[in-house]
Every structure is written in C-alpha cells, then in structure tokens.
PDB file of C-alpha atoms in Angstrom:
ATOM      1  CA  MET A1421     278.704  -6.239  66.768  1.00 56.00           C
ATOM      2  CA  ALA A1422     277.041  -2.403  66.485  1.00 62.00           C
ATOM      3  CA  HIS A1423     274.423  -3.640  68.527  1.00 68.00           C
ATOM      4  CA  GLU A1424     276.585  -5.109  70.932  1.00 93.00           C
ATOM      5  CA  ILE A1425     278.114  -2.039  71.379  1.00 96.00           C
ATOM      6  CA  ASN A1426     275.417  -0.212  71.196  1.00 94.00           C
ATOM      7  CA  THR A1427     273.793  -2.791  73.891  1.00 96.00           C
ATOM      8  CA  LEU A1428     276.718  -2.432  76.605  1.00 97.00           C
ATOM      9  CA  PHE A1429     276.923   0.863  76.503  1.00 98.00           C
ATOM     10  CA  ALA A1430     273.118   1.363  76.938  1.00 97.00           C
ATOM     11  CA  LYS A1431     273.943  -0.719  80.184  1.00 97.00           C
ATOM     12  CA  LEU A1432     276.751   1.336  81.058  1.00 98.00           C
ATOM     13  CA  TRP A1433     274.714   4.641  81.144  1.00 98.00           C
ATOM     14  CA  GLN A1434     271.692   2.724  83.266  1.00 98.00           C
ATOM     15  CA  SER A1435     274.463   1.735  86.107  1.00 98.00           C
ATOM     16  CA  TYR A1436     275.653   4.548  85.717  1.00 98.00           C
ATOM     17  CA  VAL A1437     272.410   7.579  85.948  1.00 98.00           C
ATOM     18  CA  ALA A1438     271.368   4.928  88.848  1.00 98.00           C
ATOM     19  CA  ILE A1439     273.368   6.719  91.013  1.00 98.00           C
ATOM     20  CA  THR A1440     274.239   9.944  89.305  1.00 98.00           C
ATOM     21  CA  PRO A1441     270.813  11.624  89.267  1.00 97.00           C
ATOM     22  CA  SER A1442     272.173  14.558  87.459  1.00 98.00           C
ATOM     23  CA  ALA A1443     273.562  13.180  85.046  1.00 98.00           C
ATOM     24  CA  PHE A1444     269.629  12.286  83.925  1.00 97.00           C
ATOM     25  CA  LYS A1445     269.147  15.618  84.431  1.00 98.00           C
ATOM     26  CA  ILE A1446     272.242  17.607  82.219  1.00 98.00           C
ATOM     27  CA  HIS A1447     271.481  15.060  78.863  1.00 97.00           C
ATOM     28  CA  LYS A1448     267.689  16.112  79.167  1.00 96.00           C
ATOM     29  CA  LEU A1449     268.588  19.678  79.585  1.00 96.00           C
ATOM     30  CA  LEU A1450     270.502  19.916  76.622  1.00 96.00           C
ATOM     31  CA  GLU A1451     269.118  17.530  74.468  1.00 95.00           C
ATOM     32  CA  GLU A1452     264.992  20.197  75.241  1.00 94.00           C
ATOM     33  CA  TYR A1453     267.330  23.157  74.763  1.00 94.00           C
ATOM     34  CA  GLU A1454     268.924  21.294  71.108  1.00 94.00           C
ATOM     35  CA  ALA A1455     265.730  20.953  70.282  1.00 93.00           C
ATOM     36  CA  LYS A1456     264.337  24.000  70.831  1.00 93.00           C
ATOM     37  CA  GLU A1457     266.983  25.440  69.328  1.00 92.00           C
ATOM     38  CA  THR A1458     266.995  23.906  66.154  1.00 91.00           C
ATOM     39  CA  GLN A1459     263.439  22.800  65.741  1.00 91.00           C
ATOM     40  CA  GLN A1460     264.179  19.001  65.958  1.00 88.00           C
ATOM     41  CA  ALA A1461     264.344  16.196  67.730  1.00 83.00           C
ATOM     42  CA  SER A1462     268.022  15.688  68.964  1.00 80.00           C
ATOM     43  CA  SER A1463     270.120  13.128  71.030  1.00 87.00           C
ATOM     44  CA  LEU A1464     273.980  13.967  72.486  1.00 94.00           C
ATOM     45  CA  VAL A1465     276.700  12.030  71.212  1.00 96.00           C
ATOM     46  CA  ASN A1466     279.179  10.320  73.861  1.00 97.00           C
ATOM     47  CA  ASP A1467     282.386  11.327  73.606  1.00 98.00           C
ATOM     48  CA  HIS A1468     283.797   8.884  75.533  1.00 98.00           C
ATOM     49  CA  ILE A1469     283.387   6.924  78.813  1.00 98.00           C
ATOM     50  CA  ALA A1470     285.531   6.225  81.840  1.00 98.00           C
ATOM     51  CA  LEU A1471     286.073   2.527  83.892  1.00 98.00           C
ATOM     52  CA  ARG A1472     288.508   2.870  86.655  1.00 98.00           C
ATOM     53  CA  THR A1473     290.047  -0.370  87.992  1.00 98.00           C
ATOM     54  CA  PHE A1474     293.414  -1.635  90.323  1.00 98.00           C
ATOM     55  CA  ASN A1475     296.166  -3.415  88.743  1.00 98.00           C
ATOM     56  CA  ALA A1476     295.661  -6.148  90.735  1.00 98.00           C
ATOM     57  CA  ASP A1477     295.758  -8.859  88.070  1.00 97.00           C
ATOM     58  CA  LYS A1478     292.731 -11.017  87.778  1.00 96.00           C
ATOM     59  CA  VAL A1479     290.658  -7.519  87.178  1.00 98.00           C
ATOM     60  CA  ASN A1480     293.963  -4.821  85.447  1.00 98.00           C
ATOM     61  CA  LEU A1481     293.387  -2.559  82.708  1.00 98.00           C
ATOM     62  CA  ASN A1482     294.203  -4.982  80.425  1.00 98.00           C
ATOM     63  CA  LYS A1483     291.151  -7.336  81.384  1.00 98.00           C
ATOM     64  CA  LEU A1484     288.812  -4.903  81.219  1.00 98.00           C
ATOM     65  CA  ALA A1485     289.936  -3.521  77.838  1.00 98.00           C
ATOM     66  CA  GLN A1486     289.270  -6.973  76.621  1.00 97.00           C
ATOM     67  CA  HIS A1487     285.700  -6.319  76.429  1.00 97.00           C
ATOM     68  CA  PHE A1488     286.104  -3.189  73.974  1.00 98.00           C
ATOM     69  CA  LEU A1489     289.331  -5.488  71.712  1.00 97.00           C
ATOM     70  CA  ASN A1490     286.586  -7.871  71.405  1.00 97.00           C
ATOM     71  CA  LEU A1491     284.229  -5.200  70.019  1.00 97.00           C
ATOM     72  CA  GLY A1492     286.577  -3.895  66.957  1.00 97.00           C
ATOM     73  CA  TYR A1493     288.321  -1.175  69.705  1.00 98.00           C
ATOM     74  CA  THR A1494     292.049  -0.485  69.698  1.00 98.00           C
ATOM     75  CA  GLU A1495     294.518   0.359  71.881  1.00 98.00           C
ATOM     76  CA  GLN A1496     295.788   4.662  70.842  1.00 98.00           C
ATOM     77  CA  GLY A1497     297.360   6.133  74.179  1.00 97.00           C
ATOM     78  CA  GLN A1498     299.130   5.766  77.029  1.00 97.00           C
ATOM     79  CA  TYR A1499     299.168   7.779  80.302  1.00 97.00           C
ATOM     80  CA  ASN A1500     300.870   8.430  83.167  1.00 97.00           C
ATOM     81  CA  PHE A1501     299.816  10.110  86.688  1.00 97.00           C
ATOM     82  CA  GLU A1502     302.805   9.895  89.027  1.00 96.00           C
ATOM     83  CA  GLN A1503     301.484  11.627  91.517  1.00 96.00           C
ATOM     84  CA  LYS A1504     298.069   9.866  91.880  1.00 97.00           C
ATOM     85  CA  LYS A1505     299.852   5.959  91.504  1.00 98.00           C
ATOM     86  CA  LEU A1506     297.593   5.839  87.925  1.00 98.00           C
ATOM     87  CA  ARG A1507     298.245   4.700  84.224  1.00 98.00           C
ATOM     88  CA  ALA A1508     295.754   4.124  81.981  1.00 98.00           C
ATOM     89  CA  LYS A1509     295.015   4.050  77.945  1.00 98.00           C
ATOM     90  CA  HIS A1510     292.715   4.754  76.085  1.00 98.00           C
ATOM     91  CA  PHE A1511     290.401   2.831  72.904  1.00 98.00           C
ATOM     92  CA  GLU A1512     289.162   3.735  70.084  1.00 98.00           C
ATOM     93  CA  HIS A1513     286.721   2.150  67.301  1.00 97.00           C
ATOM     94  CA  PRO A1514     286.811   2.712  63.762  1.00 96.00           C
ATOM     95  CA  ASP A1515     283.257   4.430  63.221  1.00 93.00           C
ATOM     96  CA  THR A1516     284.867   7.974  65.063  1.00 88.00           C
ATOM     97  CA  ARG A1517     280.716   8.102  66.858  1.00 88.00           C
ATOM     98  CA  LYS A1518     280.997   5.010  68.744  1.00 95.00           C
ATOM     99  CA  PRO A1519     282.488   6.504  72.014  1.00 98.00           C
ATOM    100  CA  LYS A1520     286.317   6.330  73.137  1.00 98.00           C
ATOM    101  CA  VAL A1521     286.874   4.771  76.483  1.00 98.00           C
ATOM    102  CA  PHE A1522     289.510   5.703  78.779  1.00 98.00           C
ATOM    103  CA  ILE A1523     290.813   3.262  81.408  1.00 98.00           C
ATOM    104  CA  SER A1524     292.765   3.261  84.330  1.00 98.00           C
ATOM    105  CA  GLU A1525     294.252   1.496  86.945  1.00 98.00           C
ATOM    106  CA  LEU A1526     295.839   2.140  90.833  1.00 98.00           C
ATOM    107  CA  LEU A1527     299.519   1.079  91.309  1.00 98.00           C
ATOM    108  CA  ILE A1528     298.456  -0.943  94.166  1.00 98.00           C
ATOM    109  CA  GLU A1529     302.274  -1.002  94.989  1.00 98.00           C
ATOM    110  CA  GLU A1530     303.123   2.142  95.617  1.00 98.00           C
ATOM    111  CA  MET A1531     300.190   2.486  97.847  1.00 98.00           C
ATOM    112  CA  PRO A1532     301.047   2.570 101.673  1.00 98.00           C
ATOM    113  CA  GLN A1533     300.914  -0.842 103.476  1.00 98.00           C
ATOM    114  CA  GLN A1534     297.528  -0.089 105.180  1.00 98.00           C
ATOM    115  CA  VAL A1535     295.679   0.440 101.867  1.00 98.00           C
ATOM    116  CA  GLN A1536     297.033  -2.137  99.769  1.00 98.00           C
ATOM    117  CA  SER A1537     296.245  -4.552 102.636  1.00 98.00           C
ATOM    118  CA  ILE A1538     292.629  -3.123 102.553  1.00 98.00           C
ATOM    119  CA  ILE A1539     292.405  -3.658  98.464  1.00 98.00           C
ATOM    120  CA  ASN A1540     293.921  -6.701  98.374  1.00 98.00           C
ATOM    121  CA  LYS A1541     291.089  -8.103 101.413  1.00 98.00           C
ATOM    122  CA  MET A1542     288.662  -6.610  98.701  1.00 98.00           C
ATOM    123  CA  LEU A1543     289.645  -8.320  95.801  1.00 98.00           C
ATOM    124  CA  THR A1544     289.878 -11.406  97.522  1.00 98.00           C
ATOM    125  CA  ARG A1545     285.946 -11.155  97.133  1.00 98.00           C
ATOM    126  CA  VAL A1546     286.382 -11.448  93.163  1.00 98.00           C
ATOM    127  CA  ALA A1547     285.871 -14.769  91.414  1.00 98.00           C
ATOM    128  CA  ASP A1548     288.835 -15.248  89.089  1.00 97.00           C
ATOM    129  CA  ASP A1549     287.131 -15.544  85.721  1.00 97.00           C
ATOM    130  CA  ALA A1550     284.668 -12.363  86.817  1.00 97.00           C
ATOM    131  CA  TRP A1551     286.161  -9.725  84.283  1.00 97.00           C
ATOM    132  CA  GLN A1552     285.147 -12.877  81.639  1.00 97.00           C
ATOM    133  CA  GLN A1553     280.724 -12.431  82.656  1.00 96.00           C
ATOM    134  CA  ASP A1554     278.716 -10.058  80.544  1.00 95.00           C
ATOM    135  CA  ASP A1555     278.048  -8.311  83.051  1.00 96.00           C
ATOM    136  CA  PHE A1556     281.227  -7.200  84.326  1.00 97.00           C
ATOM    137  CA  LEU A1557     281.813  -3.914  83.555  1.00 98.00           C
ATOM    138  CA  TYR A1558     278.930  -2.574  85.186  1.00 98.00           C
ATOM    139  CA  SER A1559     278.340  -5.330  87.922  1.00 98.00           C
ATOM    140  CA  GLY A1560     279.063  -2.606  90.515  1.00 98.00           C
ATOM    141  CA  LYS A1561     281.716  -3.571  93.798  1.00 97.00           C
ATOM    142  CA  HIS A1562     281.998  -7.030  94.358  1.00 98.00           C
ATOM    143  CA  TRP A1563     282.997  -6.230  98.443  1.00 98.00           C
ATOM    144  CA  GLN A1564     282.283  -4.870 101.887  1.00 97.00           C
ATOM    145  CA  VAL A1565     283.619  -2.253 103.224  1.00 98.00           C
ATOM    146  CA  SER A1566     283.835  -0.335 106.708  1.00 98.00           C
ATOM    147  CA  LEU A1567     283.353   3.062 107.061  1.00 98.00           C
ATOM    148  CA  GLN A1568     286.711   3.382 108.771  1.00 98.00           C
ATOM    149  CA  GLU A1569     287.783   1.674 105.183  1.00 98.00           C
ATOM    150  CA  TYR A1570     287.201   4.010 103.477  1.00 98.00           C
ATOM    151  CA  GLU A1571     288.200   6.965 105.673  1.00 98.00           C
ATOM    152  CA  ILE A1572     291.744   5.516 105.394  1.00 98.00           C
ATOM    153  CA  LEU A1573     291.979   5.077 101.991  1.00 98.00           C
ATOM    154  CA  VAL A1574     290.121   8.749 101.495  1.00 98.00           C
ATOM    155  CA  ALA A1575     293.318   9.927 103.014  1.00 97.00           C
ATOM    156  CA  HIS A1576     295.522   8.318 100.465  1.00 97.00           C
ATOM    157  CA  SER A1577     293.878   7.973  97.270  1.00 98.00           C
ATOM    158  CA  GLU A1578     290.582   9.521  96.810  1.00 97.00           C
ATOM    159  CA  TYR A1579     290.203   6.795  93.603  1.00 98.00           C
ATOM    160  CA  ALA A1580     291.094   3.259  96.111  1.00 98.00           C
ATOM    161  CA  ALA A1581     288.708   4.931  98.360  1.00 98.00           C
ATOM    162  CA  TRP A1582     285.442   5.490  94.941  1.00 98.00           C
ATOM    163  CA  MET A1583     286.607   2.243  93.864  1.00 98.00           C
ATOM    164  CA  SER A1584     285.585   0.916  97.358  1.00 98.00           C
ATOM    165  CA  VAL A1585     282.702   2.084  97.254  1.00 98.00           C
ATOM    166  CA  TRP A1586     281.569   1.966  93.742  1.00 98.00           C
ATOM    167  CA  GLY A1587     283.546  -0.878  91.905  1.00 98.00           C
ATOM    168  CA  TYR A1588     283.314  -1.440  88.343  1.00 98.00           C
ATOM    169  CA  CYS A1589     280.813   0.926  86.589  1.00 98.00           C
ATOM    170  CA  ALA A1590     280.970   3.657  84.264  1.00 98.00           C
ATOM    171  CA  ASN A1591     282.433   6.334  86.303  1.00 98.00           C
ATOM    172  CA  HIS A1592     281.440   9.106  84.156  1.00 98.00           C
ATOM    173  CA  PHE A1593     280.296  10.011  80.359  1.00 98.00           C
ATOM    174  CA  THR A1594     280.439  12.838  78.271  1.00 98.00           C
ATOM    175  CA  VAL A1595     278.771  15.307  76.538  1.00 98.00           C
ATOM    176  CA  SER A1596     280.520  15.842  72.743  1.00 97.00           C
ATOM    177  CA  LEU A1597     280.282  19.219  72.252  1.00 97.00           C
ATOM    178  CA  ASN A1598     281.465  18.745  68.746  1.00 96.00           C
ATOM    179  CA  HIS A1599     278.192  16.735  68.154  1.00 95.00           C
ATOM    180  CA  MET A1600     276.124  20.093  69.291  1.00 95.00           C
ATOM    181  CA  GLN A1601     274.512  22.001  66.810  1.00 93.00           C
ATOM    182  CA  SER A1602     273.224  24.876  69.499  1.00 92.00           C
ATOM    183  CA  ILE A1603     275.844  25.125  71.257  1.00 93.00           C
ATOM    184  CA  HIS A1604     280.027  25.106  70.123  1.00 91.00           C
ATOM    185  CA  GLU A1605     282.124  26.470  73.432  1.00 95.00           C
ATOM    186  CA  LEU A1606     282.436  24.633  75.927  1.00 97.00           C
ATOM    187  CA  ALA A1607     281.837  27.892  78.247  1.00 97.00           C
ATOM    188  CA  ALA A1608     278.570  28.422  77.298  1.00 97.00           C
ATOM    189  CA  VAL A1609     277.789  25.037  78.431  1.00 97.00           C
ATOM    190  CA  ASN A1610     279.373  25.620  81.986  1.00 98.00           C
ATOM    191  CA  ASN A1611     277.102  28.765  82.267  1.00 97.00           C
ATOM    192  CA  LYS A1612     273.784  27.180  81.426  1.00 97.00           C
ATOM    193  CA  LEU A1613     274.938  24.417  83.808  1.00 98.00           C
ATOM    194  CA  LYS A1614     275.965  26.579  86.440  1.00 97.00           C
ATOM    195  CA  GLN A1615     272.816  28.556  85.302  1.00 97.00           C
ATOM    196  CA  ALA A1616     270.728  26.021  86.215  1.00 97.00           C
ATOM    197  CA  GLY A1617     271.977  24.958  90.347  1.00 98.00           C
ATOM    198  CA  PHE A1618     274.683  22.478  89.391  1.00 98.00           C
ATOM    199  CA  THR A1619     278.571  22.434  90.748  1.00 97.00           C
ATOM    200  CA  LEU A1620     281.434  22.217  88.304  1.00 98.00           C
ATOM    201  CA  ASN A1621     284.757  21.098  88.876  1.00 97.00           C
ATOM    202  CA  THR A1622     287.320  24.406  89.040  1.00 97.00           C
ATOM    203  CA  SER A1623     290.498  22.515  90.015  1.00 96.00           C
ATOM    204  CA  GLY A1624     292.463  23.912  87.363  1.00 95.00           C
ATOM    205  CA  GLY A1625     290.012  26.069  85.587  1.00 96.00           C
ATOM    206  CA  GLU A1626     286.579  24.978  84.615  1.00 97.00           C
ATOM    207  CA  ILE A1627     287.617  24.700  81.483  1.00 98.00           C
ATOM    208  CA  LYS A1628     290.584  22.170  81.293  1.00 98.00           C
ATOM    209  CA  GLY A1629     292.957  22.524  78.044  1.00 97.00           C
ATOM    210  CA  GLY A1630     291.785  24.342  75.166  1.00 97.00           C
ATOM    211  CA  PRO A1631     292.702  24.654  71.419  1.00 97.00           C
ATOM    212  CA  GLU A1632     296.264  24.999  71.904  1.00 97.00           C
ATOM    213  CA  VAL A1633     296.009  20.902  73.637  1.00 97.00           C
ATOM    214  CA  LEU A1634     293.206  20.256  71.091  1.00 98.00           C
ATOM    215  CA  LEU A1635     290.675  18.909  73.627  1.00 98.00           C
ATOM    216  CA  ALA A1636     289.372  21.852  76.513  1.00 98.00           C
ATOM    217  CA  GLN A1637     287.313  20.167  78.977  1.00 98.00           C
ATOM    218  CA  SER A1638     285.135  20.283  81.643  1.00 98.00           C
ATOM    219  CA  SER A1639     282.745  18.617  84.366  1.00 98.00           C
ATOM    220  CA  THR A1640     280.232  18.551  86.899  1.00 98.00           C
ATOM    221  CA  MET A1641     281.386  17.973  90.497  1.00 98.00           C
ATOM    222  CA  ALA A1642     280.348  14.092  91.013  1.00 98.00           C
ATOM    223  CA  ASP A1643     277.163  13.393  92.801  1.00 98.00           C
ATOM    224  CA  LYS A1644     276.257  12.280  96.498  1.00 97.00           C
ATOM    225  CA  VAL A1645     275.075   9.857  97.788  1.00 97.00           C
ATOM    226  CA  GLU A1646     274.297   7.519 101.120  1.00 97.00           C
ATOM    227  CA  VAL A1647     276.380   4.913 101.246  1.00 97.00           C
ATOM    228  CA  GLU A1648     275.807   2.134 103.747  1.00 97.00           C
ATOM    229  CA  PHE A1649     279.058   0.137 104.672  1.00 98.00           C
ATOM    230  CA  THR A1650     279.160  -2.567 106.762  1.00 97.00           C
ATOM    231  CA  ASP A1651     278.991  -0.148 110.099  1.00 95.00           C
ATOM    232  CA  ALA A1652     278.516   2.922 109.527  1.00 97.00           C
ATOM    233  CA  LYS A1653     275.774   5.234 106.177  1.00 98.00           C
ATOM    234  CA  LYS A1654     278.020   7.906 104.980  1.00 97.00           C
ATOM    235  CA  VAL A1655     277.285  10.536 102.133  1.00 98.00           C
ATOM    236  CA  VAL A1656     279.859   9.860  99.546  1.00 98.00           C
ATOM    237  CA  PRO A1657     281.002  11.182  96.047  1.00 98.00           C
ATOM    238  CA  SER A1658     279.214   9.065  93.583  1.00 98.00           C
ATOM    239  CA  CYS A1659     280.303   9.515  89.496  1.00 98.00           C
ATOM    240  CA  PHE A1660     280.089  12.808  87.127  1.00 98.00           C
ATOM    241  CA  TYR A1661     279.363  13.991  83.661  1.00 98.00           C
ATOM    242  CA  GLU A1662     282.365  15.359  81.784  1.00 98.00           C
ATOM    243  CA  PHE A1663     281.588  17.757  78.331  1.00 98.00           C
ATOM    244  CA  ALA A1664     284.261  17.763  75.951  1.00 98.00           C
ATOM    245  CA  GLN A1665     285.361  20.066  73.208  1.00 98.00           C
ATOM    246  CA  ARG A1666     287.944  18.166  70.307  1.00 98.00           C
ATOM    247  CA  TYR A1667     290.136  20.554  67.837  1.00 97.00           C
ATOM    248  CA  PRO A1668     291.275  19.820  64.759  1.00 97.00           C
ATOM    249  CA  MET A1669     295.181  19.376  64.435  1.00 97.00           C
ATOM    250  CA  SER A1670     297.469  20.289  61.379  1.00 96.00           C
ATOM    251  CA  ASN A1671     295.448  17.515  58.670  1.00 97.00           C
ATOM    252  CA  GLY A1672     291.917  19.017  59.306  1.00 96.00           C
ATOM    253  CA  GLU A1673     290.711  15.807  61.417  1.00 94.00           C
ATOM    254  CA  LEU A1674     289.686  16.282  64.967  1.00 96.00           C
ATOM    255  CA  TYR A1675     292.288  15.957  68.202  1.00 96.00           C
ATOM    256  CA  GLN A1676     290.642  11.898  69.712  1.00 96.00           C
ATOM    257  CA  GLY A1677     293.643  11.440  72.123  1.00 96.00           C
ATOM    258  CA  PHE A1678     293.468  13.146  75.413  1.00 97.00           C
ATOM    259  CA  VAL A1679     295.707  14.897  77.419  1.00 96.00           C
ATOM    260  CA  ALA A1680     296.708  13.999  80.550  1.00 95.00           C
ATOM    261  CA  ALA A1681     297.533  17.100  82.248  1.00 95.00           C
ATOM    262  CA  SER A1682     293.776  17.637  81.840  1.00 96.00           C
ATOM    263  CA  ALA A1683     292.760  14.237  83.465  1.00 96.00           C
ATOM    264  CA  ASP A1684     294.460  14.698  86.187  1.00 95.00           C
ATOM    265  CA  LYS A1685     291.886  17.351  87.255  1.00 96.00           C
ATOM    266  CA  ILE A1686     288.817  15.533  86.011  1.00 96.00           C
ATOM    267  CA  PHE A1687     290.689  12.642  88.064  1.00 95.00           C
ATOM    268  CA  GLU A1688     289.754  15.336  90.967  1.00 96.00           C
ATOM    269  CA  SER A1689     285.554  15.594  90.289  1.00 96.00           C
ATOM    270  CA  THR A1690     284.991  13.045  92.072  1.00 97.00           C
ATOM    271  CA  ASN A1691     286.772  13.937  95.412  1.00 96.00           C
ATOM    272  CA  SER A1692     285.382  13.904  98.491  1.00 87.00           C
ATOM    273  CA  LYS A1693     286.387  17.148  99.777  1.00 75.00           C
TER     274      LYS A1693
END
C-alpha cells in the first residue's frame, strides 16, 4: 500500500514540476541548504498537495477523493469559500509522514450562465469513467478552449480559468517546515526565496495565519507558461509551491488541519494579475 501511495505522489510530482520549473529549483535550493547546514543528505517532506475540480457528477470532489480513500486516507475537514464559490475537504493518512490532501471544487451552478456554458462544454469531453483511471489525478485537461473563452472565465473565476488550461494535476505541493532541520521559521524560508529571486504571494500578507491559528503558510506566485489555445497563444499562470509551519495543539500534537481564511488567500497564487 505504501508503495502505491509513493508511486501516486511521484507521478503527481513529475507532472507538477513539468509545468512548475520554479518548484524544482526551490526544492533543490532548500535540500542543498539543508545538506550543507546539517552535513548530511536531506530530503524535504511534503506537507500536502492540493487538487482542483468542478462539482459536476463525473469529476466532483468525491470522485477525486476516492483515489486517496482507496489508499487508506480518511476525510478530516470541510471548508467553504463563499466568495470564490468553492467548497473543499481535506484528507489524512494514518501515517502522518504521508502528505495530506486538500481537494476543492467549483460550484458551477453559482457561476454566471456564460461561465456555466463554457465549463459544461469542457466537461462533455471527459469520459464518464475517466475518474476511475489510475492516472486521472495527473491526466491534465481533457478539452480545448479558445483564448476568448479563457478570458471570460478569468473575468469571473480565476479558479475556473486555471482549470480550463491545466485540468487534473497537483495545483501545488507544500514543504513541511516542521520536518526541516536547518530552518525553523517561515519568515526565514521566505527571505531565502526572495534573495534567490522568487516572487511570493503577498495577498493577506506574505505569511498567512500563524501560531494563533496553529498553522502558518506562505507560497510563491505561480509560474507563467505559454499555452496554446484553439485560436491563439498566451502566457498564463501554472502552479506554485507552498510552505507550511504547523504548531502544537493543547494536547502537544501538531495541528493537521487547514485554515479557511488562509487557504482563501493561497488560492490567489494562481491569479493571472
């Protein structure tokens, strides 16, 4: 079972860094810094990944979650993002070193009719049994959209626009600060990244949350990648890298959940503006 989990996350990582070269560079930068400071080979621990989808029956949140439930994960939290028209759940594995999984879905029926039409047209291209395939979570997009359609989506939902370009893949991976040996504060990671020339998401502050909510998070802004639409090419946001620091609860154990107010700002790492 562990091998299956490791294989799935390895495949998700491969598809993710293929469109997020900055994540590969940051991963290498932090691992090399750890190795230098600790004088031993070091590998970063992934706190969680995030996946996006629509609340349509054949691709909804629960369909994506089934892949993880089959590997021993259980649902541990639910979240609503009313302004962004999203809902989400997070899942955990009994082995706490296995990454947590955060899955969100866009509530199509709460979008303007024009947006609904574009999304529904996209979803007609997805086979009814596509979600059951082993590679579905990193299968990318199953449709084509025009630049005009993309621009309509961007105007109403950056999330929908992102989905129209990238489809099914990890939206981000997350470095666990709690497992790092040489850096123990999120601000120190942020400073190292800025010194290396990476751009951070400053929506709601560089650090979202903190000890008072038992979780502090920061992230880069998404890489920009040239994409071919049906009628034109355009440089658009792909994925980003996140960094999480968890704090102990009253029982001494690290908090494992998520903070909706912080996650709301993390979503904006893929904004096109």
